[in-house]
CSV table of C-alpha atoms in Angstrom, one decimal:
chain,number,residue,atom,x,y,z
A,5,MET,CA,16.8,1.6,-13.5
A,6,GLN,CA,13.5,-0.2,-13.5
A,7,ILE,CA,10.6,1.6,-11.9
A,8,ILE,CA,8.3,-0.4,-9.6
A,9,GLY,CA,4.7,0.7,-9.8
A,10,ARG,CA,3.2,3.1,-12.3
A,11,ASN,CA,1.0,6.1,-12.5
A,12,THR,CA,-2.6,5.0,-12.0
A,13,THR,CA,-5.2,4.9,-14.8
A,14,SER,CA,-8.1,4.5,-12.4
A,15,PRO,CA,-10.3,7.6,-12.3
A,16,LYS,CA,-10.8,7.5,-8.5
A,17,ALA,CA,-7.2,6.7,-7.7
A,18,SER,CA,-5.9,9.3,-10.1
A,19,ARG,CA,-7.1,12.0,-7.7
A,20,GLY,CA,-4.3,10.9,-5.4
A,21,LYS,CA,-0.8,12.1,-6.0
A,22,SER,CA,1.1,9.3,-7.7
A,23,GLY,CA,4.8,9.5,-8.4
A,24,ILE,CA,8.3,8.8,-7.3
A,25,ARG,CA,9.4,10.1,-3.8
A,26,PRO,CA,13.2,10.5,-3.9
A,27,ASP,CA,13.3,10.6,-0.1
A,28,ILE,CA,12.0,7.0,-0.1
A,29,ASP,CA,13.3,5.3,-3.3
A,30,ASP,CA,14.1,6.6,-6.8
A,31,SER,CA,12.8,3.4,-8.3
A,32,ILE,CA,9.3,3.3,-6.8
A,33,CYS,CA,6.3,5.1,-8.2
A,34,PHE,CA,3.7,5.2,-5.4
A,35,TYR,CA,0.0,5.5,-6.3
A,36,SER,CA,-0.8,7.9,-3.5
A,37,THR,CA,0.5,10.1,-0.7
A,38,TRP,CA,-0.9,7.6,1.8
A,39,GLU,CA,1.2,4.8,0.4
A,40,ALA,CA,4.3,7.0,0.4
A,41,ASN,CA,3.7,8.0,4.0
A,42,ILE,CA,3.2,4.3,5.1
A,43,ALA,CA,6.5,3.6,3.4
A,44,ARG,CA,8.1,6.4,5.4
A,45,VAL,CA,6.6,5.0,8.7
A,46,LEU,CA,7.9,1.5,7.9
A,47,THR,CA,11.3,2.9,7.1
A,48,LEU,CA,11.4,5.0,10.2
A,49,MET,CA,10.6,1.9,12.3
A,50,ASN,CA,13.3,-0.1,10.5
A,51,ILE,CA,10.7,-2.5,9.1
A,52,ASN,CA,11.9,-4.3,6.0
A,53,TRP,CA,9.3,-3.8,3.2
A,54,GLN,CA,8.7,-4.3,-0.5
A,55,TYR,CA,6.3,-2.4,-2.6
A,56,SER,CA,3.7,-4.4,-4.5
A,57,PRO,CA,5.9,-7.4,-5.2
A,58,LYS,CA,3.2,-9.9,-6.0
A,59,ILE,CA,0.0,-10.2,-8.1
A,60,PHE,CA,-2.6,-12.7,-6.9
A,61,ASP,CA,-5.0,-14.3,-9.3
A,62,LEU,CA,-8.5,-14.1,-8.0
A,63,GLY,CA,-10.3,-15.5,-11.1
A,64,LYS,CA,-12.2,-12.6,-12.4
A,65,HIS,CA,-9.9,-10.1,-10.6
A,66,THR,CA,-6.3,-9.8,-9.8
A,67,TYR,CA,-5.0,-8.2,-6.6
A,68,ARG,CA,-1.6,-6.6,-5.8
A,69,PRO,CA,-1.4,-5.6,-2.2
A,70,ASP,CA,0.6,-2.3,-1.6
A,71,PHE,CA,3.3,-3.7,0.7
A,72,TYR,CA,4.9,-6.9,1.7
A,73,LEU,CA,6.8,-7.2,5.0
A,74,PRO,CA,9.0,-10.3,4.5
A,75,ASP,CA,10.2,-10.5,8.1
A,76,SER,CA,6.6,-10.8,9.2
A,77,ASN,CA,5.3,-12.6,6.1
A,78,LEU,CA,2.5,-10.0,6.0
A,79,PHE,CA,0.9,-8.0,3.2
A,80,LEU,CA,-0.5,-4.5,3.8
A,81,GLU,CA,-3.1,-2.7,1.8
A,82,VAL,CA,-3.7,1.0,2.3
A,83,LYS,CA,-7.4,1.7,1.8
A,84,ASN,CA,-9.1,5.1,2.3
A,85,TYR,CA,-12.5,3.7,1.2
A,86,MET,CA,-13.8,0.2,0.7
A,87,ASN,CA,-16.2,0.3,-2.2
A,88,ASP,CA,-18.1,-2.8,-3.5
A,89,TYR,CA,-15.2,-3.7,-5.8
A,90,SER,CA,-12.7,-3.5,-3.0
A,91,ARG,CA,-14.8,-5.6,-0.6
A,92,GLU,CA,-15.4,-8.2,-3.3
A,93,ARG,CA,-11.7,-8.4,-4.1
A,94,ASP,CA,-10.8,-8.6,-0.4
A,95,ARG,CA,-13.4,-11.4,0.1
A,96,LEU,CA,-12.0,-13.4,-2.9
A,97,PHE,CA,-8.5,-12.9,-1.8
A,98,ARG,CA,-9.2,-14.2,1.7
A,99,GLN,CA,-11.2,-17.1,0.3
A,100,LYS,CA,-8.6,-18.2,-2.2
A,101,TYR,CA,-5.5,-17.5,0.0
A,102,PRO,CA,-6.6,-18.2,3.6
A,103,ASN,CA,-3.1,-18.8,4.8
A,104,ILE,CA,-1.7,-15.5,3.5
A,105,LYS,CA,-1.7,-12.7,6.1
A,106,LEU,CA,-3.2,-9.4,4.9
A,107,GLU,CA,-3.9,-6.4,6.9
A,108,ILE,CA,-5.9,-3.4,5.7
A,109,ILE,CA,-4.8,0.0,6.8
A,110,SER,CA,-8.1,1.8,6.8
A,111,LYS,CA,-8.7,5.5,6.9
A,112,GLU,CA,-9.2,5.3,10.6
A,113,LYS,CA,-5.9,3.4,11.2
A,114,TYR,CA,-4.1,5.7,8.8
A,115,LYS,CA,-5.3,8.8,10.7
A,116,GLN,CA,-4.0,7.2,14.0
A,117,LEU,CA,-0.6,6.5,12.4
A,118,GLU,CA,-0.6,10.1,11.0
A,119,SER,CA,-1.2,11.6,14.4
A,120,VAL,CA,1.8,9.7,15.8
A,121,PHE,CA,4.3,9.8,12.9
A,122,LYS,CA,3.6,13.1,11.0
A,123,PRO,CA,5.6,15.1,13.6
A,124,LEU,CA,8.5,12.7,13.3
A,125,ILE,CA,8.8,12.5,9.5
A,126,TYR,CA,10.1,15.6,7.7
A,127,LYS,CA,8.7,14.8,4.2
A,128,TRP,CA,5.2,13.7,5.4
A,129,GLU,CA,2.6,14.6,2.7
């Protein structure tokens, strides 16, 4: 079985809990608990999703959004904190791919989702 995703090598991201969540999918290695929880929310809501299916060339950077929702033709990026690198990458993506829909799930949005869905999802992390 091919594993989608990988353990992170980024020092900042490595503080998150990367790994496979068998309750979601044995073939996906999520970078963080937040990504795993968003996958659980999408699944609970019966929203068709794919994990990191596409890499976008941004010139000096590449960008792989966390989720793709094919029925909505929408990419989702789960972001706790937007540092300079993240803001630059987001700007380049939107400049180079203006017709591709991308939504950032910020810390504030995640916390709102958590308050609603954590009581409903047994394996919430």
